CSV table of C-alpha atoms and ligand atoms in Angstrom, one decimal:
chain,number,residue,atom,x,y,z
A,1,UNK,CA,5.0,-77.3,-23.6
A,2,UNK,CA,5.9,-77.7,-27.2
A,3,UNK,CA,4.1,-75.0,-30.1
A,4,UNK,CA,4.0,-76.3,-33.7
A,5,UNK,CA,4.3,-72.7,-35.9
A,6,UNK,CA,3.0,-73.3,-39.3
A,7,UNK,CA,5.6,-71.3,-41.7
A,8,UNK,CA,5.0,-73.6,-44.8
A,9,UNK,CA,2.4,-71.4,-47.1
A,10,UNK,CA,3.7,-70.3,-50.4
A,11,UNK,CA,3.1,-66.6,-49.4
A,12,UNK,CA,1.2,-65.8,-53.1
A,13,UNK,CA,-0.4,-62.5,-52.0
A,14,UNK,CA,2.3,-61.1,-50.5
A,15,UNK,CA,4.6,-61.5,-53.6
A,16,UNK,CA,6.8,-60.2,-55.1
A,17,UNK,CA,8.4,-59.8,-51.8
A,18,UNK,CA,8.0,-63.7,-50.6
A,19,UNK,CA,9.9,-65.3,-53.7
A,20,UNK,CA,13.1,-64.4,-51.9
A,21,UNK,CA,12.2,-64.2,-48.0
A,22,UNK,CA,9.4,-66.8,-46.7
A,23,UNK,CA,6.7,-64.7,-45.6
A,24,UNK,CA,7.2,-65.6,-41.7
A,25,UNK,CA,10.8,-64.1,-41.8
A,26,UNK,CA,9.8,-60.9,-43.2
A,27,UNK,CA,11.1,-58.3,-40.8
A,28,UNK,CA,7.9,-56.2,-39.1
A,29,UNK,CA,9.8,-53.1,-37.8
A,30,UNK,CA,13.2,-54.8,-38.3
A,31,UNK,CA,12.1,-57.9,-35.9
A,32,UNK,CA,11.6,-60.8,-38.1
A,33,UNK,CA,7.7,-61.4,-37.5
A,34,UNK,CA,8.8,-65.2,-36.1
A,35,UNK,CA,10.6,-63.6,-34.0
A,36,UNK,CA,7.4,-62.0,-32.3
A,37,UNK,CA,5.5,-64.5,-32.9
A,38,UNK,CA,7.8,-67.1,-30.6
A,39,UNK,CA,8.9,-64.3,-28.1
A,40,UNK,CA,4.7,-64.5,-27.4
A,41,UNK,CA,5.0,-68.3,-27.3
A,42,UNK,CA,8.0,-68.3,-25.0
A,43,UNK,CA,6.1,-65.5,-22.4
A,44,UNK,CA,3.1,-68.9,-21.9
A,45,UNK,CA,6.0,-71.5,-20.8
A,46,UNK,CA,6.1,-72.8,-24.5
A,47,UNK,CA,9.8,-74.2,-24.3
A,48,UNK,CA,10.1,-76.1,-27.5
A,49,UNK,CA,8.9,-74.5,-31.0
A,50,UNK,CA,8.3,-77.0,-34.1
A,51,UNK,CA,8.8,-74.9,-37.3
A,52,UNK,CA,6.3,-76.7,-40.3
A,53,UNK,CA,8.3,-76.4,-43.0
A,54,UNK,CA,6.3,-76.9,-46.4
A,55,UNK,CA,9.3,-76.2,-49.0
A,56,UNK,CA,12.6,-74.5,-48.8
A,57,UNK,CA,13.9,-75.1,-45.3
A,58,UNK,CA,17.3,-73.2,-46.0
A,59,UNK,CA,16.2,-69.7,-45.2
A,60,UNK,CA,15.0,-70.7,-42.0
A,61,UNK,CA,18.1,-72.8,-41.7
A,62,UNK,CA,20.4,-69.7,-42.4
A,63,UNK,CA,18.0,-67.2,-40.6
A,64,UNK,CA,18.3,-69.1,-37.0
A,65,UNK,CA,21.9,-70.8,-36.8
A,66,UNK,CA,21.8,-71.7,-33.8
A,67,UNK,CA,18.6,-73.8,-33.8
A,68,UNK,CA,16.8,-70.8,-31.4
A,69,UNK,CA,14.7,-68.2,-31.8
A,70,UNK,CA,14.0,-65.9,-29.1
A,71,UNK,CA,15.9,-67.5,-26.1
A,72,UNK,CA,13.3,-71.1,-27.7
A,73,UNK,CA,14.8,-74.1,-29.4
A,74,UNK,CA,13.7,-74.9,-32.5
A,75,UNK,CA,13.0,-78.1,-34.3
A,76,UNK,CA,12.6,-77.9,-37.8
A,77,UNK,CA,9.8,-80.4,-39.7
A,78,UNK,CA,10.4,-80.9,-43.3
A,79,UNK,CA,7.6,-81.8,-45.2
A,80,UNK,CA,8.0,-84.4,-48.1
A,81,UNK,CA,5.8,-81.9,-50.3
A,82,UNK,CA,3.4,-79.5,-48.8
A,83,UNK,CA,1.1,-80.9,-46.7
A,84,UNK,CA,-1.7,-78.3,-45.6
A,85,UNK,CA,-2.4,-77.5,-42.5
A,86,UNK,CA,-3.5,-80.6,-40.9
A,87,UNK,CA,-1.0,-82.9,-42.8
A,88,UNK,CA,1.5,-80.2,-41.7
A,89,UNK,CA,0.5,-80.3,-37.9
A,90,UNK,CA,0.4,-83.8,-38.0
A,91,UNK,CA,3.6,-84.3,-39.2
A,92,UNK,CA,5.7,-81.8,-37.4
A,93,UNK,CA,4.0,-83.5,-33.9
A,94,UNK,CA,5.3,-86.5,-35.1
A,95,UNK,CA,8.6,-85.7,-35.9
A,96,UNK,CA,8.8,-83.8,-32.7
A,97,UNK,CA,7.3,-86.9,-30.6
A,98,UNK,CA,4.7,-84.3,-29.1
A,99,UNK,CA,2.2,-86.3,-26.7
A,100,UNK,CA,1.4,-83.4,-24.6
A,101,UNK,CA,-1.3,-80.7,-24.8
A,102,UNK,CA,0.4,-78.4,-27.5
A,103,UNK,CA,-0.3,-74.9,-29.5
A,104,UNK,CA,-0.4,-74.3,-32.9
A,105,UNK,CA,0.0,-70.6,-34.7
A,106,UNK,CA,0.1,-69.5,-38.2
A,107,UNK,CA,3.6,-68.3,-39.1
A,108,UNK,CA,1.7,-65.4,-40.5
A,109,UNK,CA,-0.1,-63.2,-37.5
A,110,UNK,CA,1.0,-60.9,-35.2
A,111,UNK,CA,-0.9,-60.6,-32.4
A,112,UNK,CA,-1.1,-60.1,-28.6
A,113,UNK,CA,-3.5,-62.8,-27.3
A,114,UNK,CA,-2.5,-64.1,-23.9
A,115,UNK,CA,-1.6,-67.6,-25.0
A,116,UNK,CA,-1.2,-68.8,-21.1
A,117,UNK,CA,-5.4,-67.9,-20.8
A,118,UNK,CA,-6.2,-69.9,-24.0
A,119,UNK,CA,-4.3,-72.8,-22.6
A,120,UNK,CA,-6.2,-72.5,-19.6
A,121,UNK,CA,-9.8,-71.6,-20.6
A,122,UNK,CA,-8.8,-75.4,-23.1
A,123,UNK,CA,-8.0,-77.1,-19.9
A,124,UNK,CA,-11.2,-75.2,-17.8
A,125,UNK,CA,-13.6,-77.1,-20.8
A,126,UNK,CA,-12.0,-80.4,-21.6
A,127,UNK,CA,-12.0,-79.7,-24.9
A,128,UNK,CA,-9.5,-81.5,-27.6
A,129,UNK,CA,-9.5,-78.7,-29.6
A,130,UNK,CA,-9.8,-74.9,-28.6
A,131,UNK,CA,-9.7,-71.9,-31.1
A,132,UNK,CA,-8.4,-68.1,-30.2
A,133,UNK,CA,-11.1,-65.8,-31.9
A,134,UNK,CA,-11.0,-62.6,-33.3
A,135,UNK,CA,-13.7,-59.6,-34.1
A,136,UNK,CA,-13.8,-58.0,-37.5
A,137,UNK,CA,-15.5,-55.2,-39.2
A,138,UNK,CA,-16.4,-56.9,-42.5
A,139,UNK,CA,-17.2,-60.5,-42.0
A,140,UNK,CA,-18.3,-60.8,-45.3
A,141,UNK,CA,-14.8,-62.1,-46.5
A,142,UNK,CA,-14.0,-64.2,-43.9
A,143,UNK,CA,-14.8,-67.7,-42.5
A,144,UNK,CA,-16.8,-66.4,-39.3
A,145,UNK,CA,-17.2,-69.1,-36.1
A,146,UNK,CA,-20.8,-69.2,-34.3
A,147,UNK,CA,-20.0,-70.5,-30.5
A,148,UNK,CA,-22.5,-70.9,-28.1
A,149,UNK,CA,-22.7,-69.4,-24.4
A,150,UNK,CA,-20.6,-72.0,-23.0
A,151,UNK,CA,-17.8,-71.7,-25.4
A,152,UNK,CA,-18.5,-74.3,-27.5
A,153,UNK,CA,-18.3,-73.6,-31.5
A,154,UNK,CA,-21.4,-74.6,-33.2
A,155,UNK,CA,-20.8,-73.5,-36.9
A,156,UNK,CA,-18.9,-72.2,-39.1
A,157,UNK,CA,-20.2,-69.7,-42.3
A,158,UNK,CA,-17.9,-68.9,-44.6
A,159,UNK,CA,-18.2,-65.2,-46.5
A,160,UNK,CA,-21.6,-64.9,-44.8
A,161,UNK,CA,-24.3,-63.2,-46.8
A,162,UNK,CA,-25.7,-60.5,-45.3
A,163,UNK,CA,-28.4,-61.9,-42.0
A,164,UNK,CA,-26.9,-65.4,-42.5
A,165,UNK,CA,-25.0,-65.5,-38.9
A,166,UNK,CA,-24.8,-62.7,-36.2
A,167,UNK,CA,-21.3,-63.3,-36.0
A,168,UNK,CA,-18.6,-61.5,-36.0
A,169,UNK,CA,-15.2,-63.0,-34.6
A,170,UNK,CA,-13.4,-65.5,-37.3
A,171,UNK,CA,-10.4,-68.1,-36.9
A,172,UNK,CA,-7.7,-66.2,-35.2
A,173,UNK,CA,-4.4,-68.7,-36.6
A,174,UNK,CA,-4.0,-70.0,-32.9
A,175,UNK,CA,-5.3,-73.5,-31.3
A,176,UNK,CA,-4.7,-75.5,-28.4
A,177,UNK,CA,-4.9,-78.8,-29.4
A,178,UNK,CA,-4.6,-82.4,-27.0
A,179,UNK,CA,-2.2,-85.0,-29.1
A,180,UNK,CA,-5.8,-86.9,-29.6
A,181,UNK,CA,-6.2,-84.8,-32.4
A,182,UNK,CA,-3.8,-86.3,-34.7
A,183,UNK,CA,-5.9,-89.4,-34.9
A,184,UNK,CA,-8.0,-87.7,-37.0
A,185,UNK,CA,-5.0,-87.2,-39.3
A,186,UNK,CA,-3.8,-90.0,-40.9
A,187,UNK,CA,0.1,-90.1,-41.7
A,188,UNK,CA,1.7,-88.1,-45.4
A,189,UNK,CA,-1.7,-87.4,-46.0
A,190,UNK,CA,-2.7,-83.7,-47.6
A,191,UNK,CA,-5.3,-82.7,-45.5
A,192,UNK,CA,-7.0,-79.1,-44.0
A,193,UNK,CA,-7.3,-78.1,-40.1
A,194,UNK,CA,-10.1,-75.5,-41.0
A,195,UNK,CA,-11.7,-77.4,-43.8
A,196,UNK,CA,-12.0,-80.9,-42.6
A,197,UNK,CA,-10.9,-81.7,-39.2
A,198,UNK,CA,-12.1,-78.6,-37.3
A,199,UNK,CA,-15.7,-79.2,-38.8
A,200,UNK,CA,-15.8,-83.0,-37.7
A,201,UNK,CA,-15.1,-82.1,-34.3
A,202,UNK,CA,-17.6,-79.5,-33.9
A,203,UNK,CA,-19.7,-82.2,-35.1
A,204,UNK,CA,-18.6,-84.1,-31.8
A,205,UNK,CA,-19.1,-80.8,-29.4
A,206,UNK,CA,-15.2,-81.0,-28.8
A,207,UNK,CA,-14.0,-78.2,-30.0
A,208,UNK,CA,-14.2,-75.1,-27.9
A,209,UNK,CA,-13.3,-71.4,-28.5
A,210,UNK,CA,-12.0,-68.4,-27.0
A,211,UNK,CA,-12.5,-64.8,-28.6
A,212,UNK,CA,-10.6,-62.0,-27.4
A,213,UNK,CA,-10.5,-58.3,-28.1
A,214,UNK,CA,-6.4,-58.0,-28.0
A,215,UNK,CA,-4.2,-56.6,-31.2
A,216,UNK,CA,-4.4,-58.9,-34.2
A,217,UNK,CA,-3.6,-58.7,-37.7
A,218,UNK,CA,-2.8,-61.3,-40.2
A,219,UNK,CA,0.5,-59.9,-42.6
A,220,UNK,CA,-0.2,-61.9,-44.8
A,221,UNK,CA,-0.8,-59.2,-47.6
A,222,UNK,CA,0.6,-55.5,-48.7
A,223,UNK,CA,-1.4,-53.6,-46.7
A,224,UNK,CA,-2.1,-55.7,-43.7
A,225,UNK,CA,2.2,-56.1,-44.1
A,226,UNK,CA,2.5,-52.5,-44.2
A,227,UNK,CA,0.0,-51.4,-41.2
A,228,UNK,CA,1.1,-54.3,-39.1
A,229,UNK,CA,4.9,-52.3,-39.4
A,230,UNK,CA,3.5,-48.7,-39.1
A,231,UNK,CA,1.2,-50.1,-35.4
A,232,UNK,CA,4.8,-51.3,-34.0
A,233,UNK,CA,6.5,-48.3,-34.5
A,234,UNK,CA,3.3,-46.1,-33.7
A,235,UNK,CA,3.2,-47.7,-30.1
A,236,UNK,CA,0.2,-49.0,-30.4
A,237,UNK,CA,1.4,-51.9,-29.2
A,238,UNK,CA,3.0,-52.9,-25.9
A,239,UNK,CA,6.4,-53.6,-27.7
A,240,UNK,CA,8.5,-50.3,-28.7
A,241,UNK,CA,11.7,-50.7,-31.4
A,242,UNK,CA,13.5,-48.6,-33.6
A,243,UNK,CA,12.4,-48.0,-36.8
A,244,UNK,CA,15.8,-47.8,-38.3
A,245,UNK,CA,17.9,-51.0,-38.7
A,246,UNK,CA,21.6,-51.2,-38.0
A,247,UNK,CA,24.0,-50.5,-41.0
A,248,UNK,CA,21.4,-48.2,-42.5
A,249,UNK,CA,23.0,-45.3,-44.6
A,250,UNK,CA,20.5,-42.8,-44.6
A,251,UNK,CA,21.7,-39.2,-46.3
A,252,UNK,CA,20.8,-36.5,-43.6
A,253,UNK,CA,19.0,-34.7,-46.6
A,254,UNK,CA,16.2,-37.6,-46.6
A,255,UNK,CA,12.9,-36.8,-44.8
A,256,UNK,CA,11.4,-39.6,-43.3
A,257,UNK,CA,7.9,-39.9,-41.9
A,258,UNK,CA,6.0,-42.8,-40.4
A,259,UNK,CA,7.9,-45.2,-42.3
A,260,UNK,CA,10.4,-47.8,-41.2
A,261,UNK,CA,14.5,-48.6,-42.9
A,262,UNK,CA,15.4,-52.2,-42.3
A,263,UNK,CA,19.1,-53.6,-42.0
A,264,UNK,CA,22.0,-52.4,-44.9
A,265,UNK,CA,19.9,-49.8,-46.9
A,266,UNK,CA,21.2,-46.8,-48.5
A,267,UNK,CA,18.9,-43.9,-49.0
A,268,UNK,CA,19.7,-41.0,-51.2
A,269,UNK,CA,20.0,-37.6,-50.8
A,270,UNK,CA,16.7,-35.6,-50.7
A,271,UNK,CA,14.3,-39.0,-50.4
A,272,UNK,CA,11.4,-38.6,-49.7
A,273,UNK,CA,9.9,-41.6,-47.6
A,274,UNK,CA,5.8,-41.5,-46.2
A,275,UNK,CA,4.3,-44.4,-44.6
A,276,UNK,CA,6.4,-47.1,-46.3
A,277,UNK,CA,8.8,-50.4,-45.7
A,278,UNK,CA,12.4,-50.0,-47.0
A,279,UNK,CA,13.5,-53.7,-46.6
A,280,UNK,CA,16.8,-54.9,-45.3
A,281,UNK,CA,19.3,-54.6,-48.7
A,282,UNK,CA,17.4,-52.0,-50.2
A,283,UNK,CA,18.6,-49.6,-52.6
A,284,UNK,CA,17.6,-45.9,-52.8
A,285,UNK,CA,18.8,-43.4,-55.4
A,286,UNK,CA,19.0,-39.7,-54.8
A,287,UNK,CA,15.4,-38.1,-54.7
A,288,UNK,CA,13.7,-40.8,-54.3
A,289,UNK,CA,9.7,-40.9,-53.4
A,290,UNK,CA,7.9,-43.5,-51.8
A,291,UNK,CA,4.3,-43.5,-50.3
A,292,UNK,CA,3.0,-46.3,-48.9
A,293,UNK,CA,5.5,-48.4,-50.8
A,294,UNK,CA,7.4,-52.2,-49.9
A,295,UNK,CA,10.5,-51.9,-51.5
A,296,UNK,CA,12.9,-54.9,-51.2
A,297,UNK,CA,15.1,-54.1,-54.4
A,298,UNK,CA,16.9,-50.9,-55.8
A,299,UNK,CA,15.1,-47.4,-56.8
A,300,UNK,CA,16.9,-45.0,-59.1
A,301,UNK,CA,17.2,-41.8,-58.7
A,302,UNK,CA,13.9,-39.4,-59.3
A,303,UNK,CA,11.9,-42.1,-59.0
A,304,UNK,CA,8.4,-42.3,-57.3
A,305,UNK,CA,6.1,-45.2,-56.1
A,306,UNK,CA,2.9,-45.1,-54.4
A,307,UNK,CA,1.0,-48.0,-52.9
A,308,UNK,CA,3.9,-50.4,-55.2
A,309,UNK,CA,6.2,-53.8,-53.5
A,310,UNK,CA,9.7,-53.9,-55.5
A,311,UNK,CA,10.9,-57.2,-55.3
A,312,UNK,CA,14.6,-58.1,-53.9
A,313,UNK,CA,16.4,-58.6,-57.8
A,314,UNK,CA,14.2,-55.6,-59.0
A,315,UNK,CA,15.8,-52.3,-60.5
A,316,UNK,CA,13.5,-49.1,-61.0
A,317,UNK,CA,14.4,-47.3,-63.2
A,318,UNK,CA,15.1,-43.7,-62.8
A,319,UNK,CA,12.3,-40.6,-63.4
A,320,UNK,CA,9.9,-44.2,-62.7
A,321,UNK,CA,6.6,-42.6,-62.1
A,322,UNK,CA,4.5,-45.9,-60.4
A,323,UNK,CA,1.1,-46.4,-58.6
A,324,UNK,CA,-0.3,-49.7,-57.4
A,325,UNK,CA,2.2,-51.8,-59.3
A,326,UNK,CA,4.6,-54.8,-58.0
A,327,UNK,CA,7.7,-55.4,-59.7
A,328,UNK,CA,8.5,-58.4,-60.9
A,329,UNK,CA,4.7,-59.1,-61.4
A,330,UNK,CA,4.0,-61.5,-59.5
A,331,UNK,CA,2.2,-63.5,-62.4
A,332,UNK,CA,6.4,-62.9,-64.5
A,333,UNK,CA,8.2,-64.0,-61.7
A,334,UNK,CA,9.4,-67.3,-60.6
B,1,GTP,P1,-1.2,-67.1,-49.4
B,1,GTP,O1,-0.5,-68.0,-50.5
B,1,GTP,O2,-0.8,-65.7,-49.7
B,1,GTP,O3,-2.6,-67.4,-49.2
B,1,GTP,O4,-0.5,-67.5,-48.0
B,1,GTP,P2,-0.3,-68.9,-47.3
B,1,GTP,O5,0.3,-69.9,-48.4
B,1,GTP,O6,0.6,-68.7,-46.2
B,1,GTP,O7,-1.7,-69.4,-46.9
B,1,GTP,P3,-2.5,-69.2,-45.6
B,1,GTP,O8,-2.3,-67.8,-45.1
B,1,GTP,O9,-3.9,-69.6,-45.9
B,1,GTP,O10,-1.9,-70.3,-44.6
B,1,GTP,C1,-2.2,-70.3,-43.3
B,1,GTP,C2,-1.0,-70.8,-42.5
B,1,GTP,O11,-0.7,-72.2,-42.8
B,1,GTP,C3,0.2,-70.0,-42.8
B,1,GTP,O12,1.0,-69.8,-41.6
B,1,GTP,C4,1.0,-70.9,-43.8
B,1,GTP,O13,2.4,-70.7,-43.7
B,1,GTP,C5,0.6,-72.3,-43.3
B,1,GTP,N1,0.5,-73.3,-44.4
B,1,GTP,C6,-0.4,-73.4,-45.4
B,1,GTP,N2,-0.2,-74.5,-46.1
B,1,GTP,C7,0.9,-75.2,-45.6
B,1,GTP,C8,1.5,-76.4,-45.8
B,1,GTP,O14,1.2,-77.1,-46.8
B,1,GTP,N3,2.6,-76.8,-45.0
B,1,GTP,C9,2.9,-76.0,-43.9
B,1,GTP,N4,3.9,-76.4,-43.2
B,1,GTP,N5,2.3,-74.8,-43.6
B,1,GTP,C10,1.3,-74.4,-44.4
């Protein structure tokens, strides 16, 4: 079974970090999050992965050599420009020749659902589309999915007012889709999965859903980025790794709590690091503080961030005092 994984989205509010690393090869707990993502895949019997590629295929190029990710062969689809999300499915199916019954992620979730039972509960309703649903607290921001008894969506409300649906469980990022559905996606054409072509088929009755109660998060910004980290190496997962990357040289006078040091970082003497992300290449100076920071670049010395993300060319300076900042600003950067 092939999976298209969408990886082509410009990543906007989870910059400054995504200018230099697409957001889907961000490491979460020094695993690069495509990496669990296809690892999931590759557990239901997917054997070929499509990678959407919107813009900028060479990091993904450089980041799997090989062509595979996770014991899974890749095939990479460039788009001519970005596409969206239905232009993008259609065209990486193409280019891949899929003509099978296929699944489709976001590049951008992490997330335990049992792909194997969505595949099946598709089959079990002959449906031509079929999403994985998800509960949340606070529907209110979100594009929530009404589905009847037998499965079937019947709606969707997005950022319900209060009393406007009884629903709860939104758009998980994962579909199982029959090859039918890229007749209602014409060829190069910019076009949206959620927007458009999910709508018209619930206007059909063919699209189906499946919620389940399993770990999900979508990374796709600071904090959900940061907690989606601190849950791996908390074990609240099934999956258990190290929380410090190889090549890491971390002074034995640094205290460390709850926090996780990616690949060829240096940290100072007498850090002080709570709840945060050091990235793979980052910098730290000698008494360095960071609470529930992402830092990608280099810290000087005495400095001290809370709830900040330092980009990968950024330099803090030392005695820095910063809250709720991210350098470059996203806004400055390019
Ligand atoms: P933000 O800019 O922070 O909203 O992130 P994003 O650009 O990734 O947008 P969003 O999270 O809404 O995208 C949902 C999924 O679709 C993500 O996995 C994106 O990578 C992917 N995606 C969005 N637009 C495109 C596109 O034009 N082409 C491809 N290949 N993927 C896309």
């Amino acid at each position: 079974m092939h999976a298209v994984v969408l990886v082509g989205g410009f990543g906007t509010r989870l910059r400054p970090l995504t200018l230099s690393t697409p957001k889907p090869l961000l490491p979460i707990a020094n695993v690069r999050q495509l990496e669990h993502l296809i690892s999931n895949l590759g557990s239901a019997g997917v054997t070929e992965v499509v990678l959407a590629i919107g813009f900028k295929p060479e990091p993904f190029f450089e980041a799997f050599p090989d062509g595979t990710c996770a014991g899974i062969t890749l095939h990479y689809a460039v788009e001519p420009e970005p596409l969206d999300t239905a232009g993008a499915i259609a065209f990486a199916a193409r280019h891949a020749g899929i003509s099978d019954t296929f699944v489709v992620m976001n590049g951008d979730i992490l997330c335990d659902v049992d792909i194997a039972a969505l595949v099946a509960f598709h089959k079990g309703h002959g449906a031509e589309g079929t999403l994985h649903l998800t509960p949340v607290q606070d529907p209110s921001q979100y594009g929530v999915v009404e589905v009847d008894d037998s499965g079937w969506v019947q709606r969707f409300v997005e950022k319900p007012a209060p009393g406007e649906t009884d629903s709860r469980v939104i758009n998980a990022g994962t579909y199982v889709l029959e090859p039918t559905v890229l007749n209602r996606m014409p060829e190069n054409q910019k076009l949206s999965i959620e927007r458009v072509v999910f709508p018209q088929m619930v206007a059909e009755g063919v699209l189906a859903a499946m919620p389940t109660q399993d770990y999900w998060i979508d990374t796709g910004r600071p904090d959900t980025y940061l907690q989606a980290n601190l849950d791996l190496i908390d074990g609240s997962r099934s999956l258990i790794l190290s929380s410090v990357g190889a090549n890491s040289m971390i002074s034995s006078s640094a205290s460390i709590t709850h926090s996780v040091i990616g690949e060829n970082t240096v940290v100072g003497e007498g850090c002080v690091i709570i709840d945060s992300v050091v990235l793979p290449g980052a910098q730290l100076g000698n008494r360095v503080r960071l609470e529930r920071a992402l830092v990608m670049g280099t810290v000087s010395d005495d400095a001290s961030l809370v709830d900040c993300v330092i980009g990968e060319h950024a330099v803090i300076a030392a005695h820095a005092d910063l809250v709720a900042q991210r350098v470059p600003h996203p806004d400055e950067a390019k």
